[in-house]
XYZ file of C-alpha atoms in Angstrom:
186
model
C 73.266 116.692 112.977
C 75.274 112.958 112.309
C 78.376 114.260 113.562
C 80.501 113.009 116.895
C 79.582 114.118 120.190
C 83.431 114.596 120.749
C 85.722 114.642 117.565
C 88.256 112.499 117.553
C 91.851 113.252 117.577
C 94.176 112.925 114.253
C 96.031 109.873 115.951
C 92.603 107.816 116.568
C 91.195 108.646 112.788
C 94.993 107.247 111.482
C 94.542 104.199 113.334
C 91.382 103.906 112.445
C 92.232 103.579 109.066
C 94.667 100.924 109.426
C 92.681 98.883 111.568
C 89.320 99.817 112.123
C 87.468 100.633 115.851
C 84.947 98.359 115.552
C 87.786 95.505 113.734
C 87.170 94.171 109.853
C 83.943 92.664 110.461
C 82.226 95.115 111.044
C 83.677 97.680 108.515
C 82.808 95.228 105.735
C 79.371 94.644 106.898
C 78.972 99.059 107.113
C 80.636 98.944 103.687
C 77.765 95.688 102.209
C 75.144 97.652 103.815
C 75.955 100.819 102.457
C 76.482 99.194 98.824
C 72.916 98.059 99.230
C 71.376 101.312 100.095
C 72.444 102.541 96.323
C 69.865 102.201 93.998
C 70.198 99.438 91.722
C 69.790 95.544 91.664
C 72.310 93.405 93.519
C 73.535 92.115 90.365
C 73.976 95.855 89.188
C 75.717 96.535 91.975
C 78.040 93.668 92.258
C 78.819 94.352 88.357
C 80.054 97.659 89.512
C 81.893 96.719 92.461
C 83.705 93.726 90.237
C 84.601 96.454 87.950
C 85.875 98.761 90.423
C 88.065 95.661 92.281
C 89.434 94.171 88.648
C 90.369 97.904 87.379
C 92.599 98.295 90.340
C 94.662 95.356 89.073
C 95.613 97.090 86.180
C 98.823 99.630 85.829
C 96.834 102.832 84.900
C 97.286 104.491 88.417
C 95.611 107.634 88.868
C 93.032 106.543 86.187
C 91.210 103.910 88.297
C 88.259 105.833 88.554
C 87.169 106.766 85.018
C 88.385 103.082 83.967
C 86.127 101.734 86.498
C 83.319 104.115 85.517
C 83.450 102.903 81.859
C 84.067 99.673 82.171
C 80.834 99.460 84.710
C 79.058 101.570 82.457
C 79.963 99.050 79.691
C 78.817 96.120 81.421
C 76.051 98.508 82.588
C 76.854 98.046 86.382
C 76.420 100.503 89.236
C 78.864 103.627 88.217
C 79.012 104.536 92.149
C 79.281 101.075 93.175
C 82.458 101.051 90.624
C 84.263 104.127 92.324
C 84.054 102.172 95.364
C 85.040 98.699 94.105
C 88.738 100.769 93.534
C 89.294 100.651 97.176
C 90.711 97.623 96.666
C 93.916 99.177 95.031
C 94.978 101.060 97.843
C 98.682 101.490 99.348
C 98.730 98.500 101.566
C 97.950 96.529 98.119
C 99.121 98.093 95.396
C 103.060 96.897 96.224
C 102.096 93.399 95.598
C 99.348 93.821 93.126
C 102.286 95.763 90.760
C 104.648 92.796 91.762
C 102.412 89.913 90.637
C 101.154 91.577 87.974
C 104.701 92.665 86.589
C 106.039 88.934 87.264
C 102.969 87.574 85.645
C 103.193 89.200 82.102
C 107.048 88.376 82.434
C 106.134 84.966 82.691
C 103.529 85.138 80.207
C 105.413 87.029 77.854
C 108.353 84.462 77.998
C 110.700 86.889 79.472
C 110.762 85.066 82.865
C 112.654 86.731 85.515
C 115.492 88.873 84.745
C 118.168 88.606 87.283
C 119.354 91.267 89.337
C 116.720 93.890 88.703
C 114.704 94.998 90.993
C 111.828 97.835 89.751
C 110.939 100.562 92.032
C 107.974 101.818 90.540
C 107.049 105.027 92.185
C 110.957 106.259 90.442
C 108.824 104.363 86.993
C 105.599 106.125 87.752
C 107.529 109.413 88.724
C 109.153 109.182 85.213
C 106.364 107.815 83.343
C 104.441 111.138 84.394
C 107.526 113.363 83.289
C 107.604 111.674 79.893
C 103.722 112.214 79.632
C 104.020 115.550 80.343
C 106.977 116.438 78.640
C 105.994 114.689 76.081
C 109.278 113.362 75.888
C 108.374 109.447 73.783
C 112.153 108.382 73.451
C 112.215 108.413 77.411
C 108.667 106.506 77.734
C 109.517 103.626 75.480
C 113.069 103.633 76.497
C 112.217 103.718 80.810
C 108.817 102.904 80.850
C 107.509 100.478 78.138
C 109.587 97.922 79.426
C 107.940 97.908 82.374
C 104.516 99.179 81.200
C 103.676 96.012 78.628
C 104.255 93.299 81.221
C 102.230 94.499 83.405
C 99.685 95.585 80.473
C 99.649 91.540 79.949
C 100.409 90.864 83.187
C 97.177 92.207 84.132
C 94.672 90.447 82.023
C 94.361 86.865 84.039
C 93.906 88.794 87.718
C 91.389 91.384 85.959
C 89.062 88.438 84.730
C 89.417 86.101 88.059
C 88.921 89.619 90.292
C 86.172 90.224 88.317
C 84.105 87.157 88.339
C 85.321 86.318 92.381
C 83.972 89.886 93.423
C 80.941 90.121 91.330
C 79.704 86.201 92.586
C 80.607 87.475 95.982
C 79.350 90.937 96.499
C 75.972 89.451 94.521
C 75.463 86.909 96.774
C 75.881 89.035 99.753
C 73.766 92.082 98.057
C 70.944 89.430 97.262
C 71.174 88.048 101.167
C 70.728 91.527 102.699
C 67.354 92.235 99.816
C 65.978 89.100 101.252
C 66.304 89.759 104.691
C 64.922 93.225 104.422
C 62.004 91.922 101.949
C 61.723 89.497 105.331
C 61.507 92.537 107.771
C 58.843 94.440 105.234
C 56.524 90.999 105.059
């Protein structure tokens, strides 16, 4: 019933993932309208989105949906909105997030920048998954922990700032949409 008359080609769908057909502004408006249709107050939905955005700054890739849902439940936010908020962490943003979080954590812990070290995050995550699946904790603490610990510490300031910023931005936007909707009904 709601399908396109002409199915989009694979290339068109891939291009729309990188650059939406109607532009980023229209895509953003569409996301706000979708969020506004969720059940709950603008505060609950904004809290859910904020939890998803903030969790995207943690190094626990693969657990973002679950962690976002748990934090949304704790702050009484919308759990579905938290899942949508995790889209802030995606293949385009993760490299920047991981590097920022790692170096911030190293600075907080007093490690500073270790000269000549380059972190291959894909290799680290691959080794981490292997270590956890085989219960090889010596490998985990030898190879993964020196990178995971600074990332865990470094994500805290990013978590707080991103939660507050996204909460207030989405709360304001959703309240404006709700007020506009009330005005049309009256």
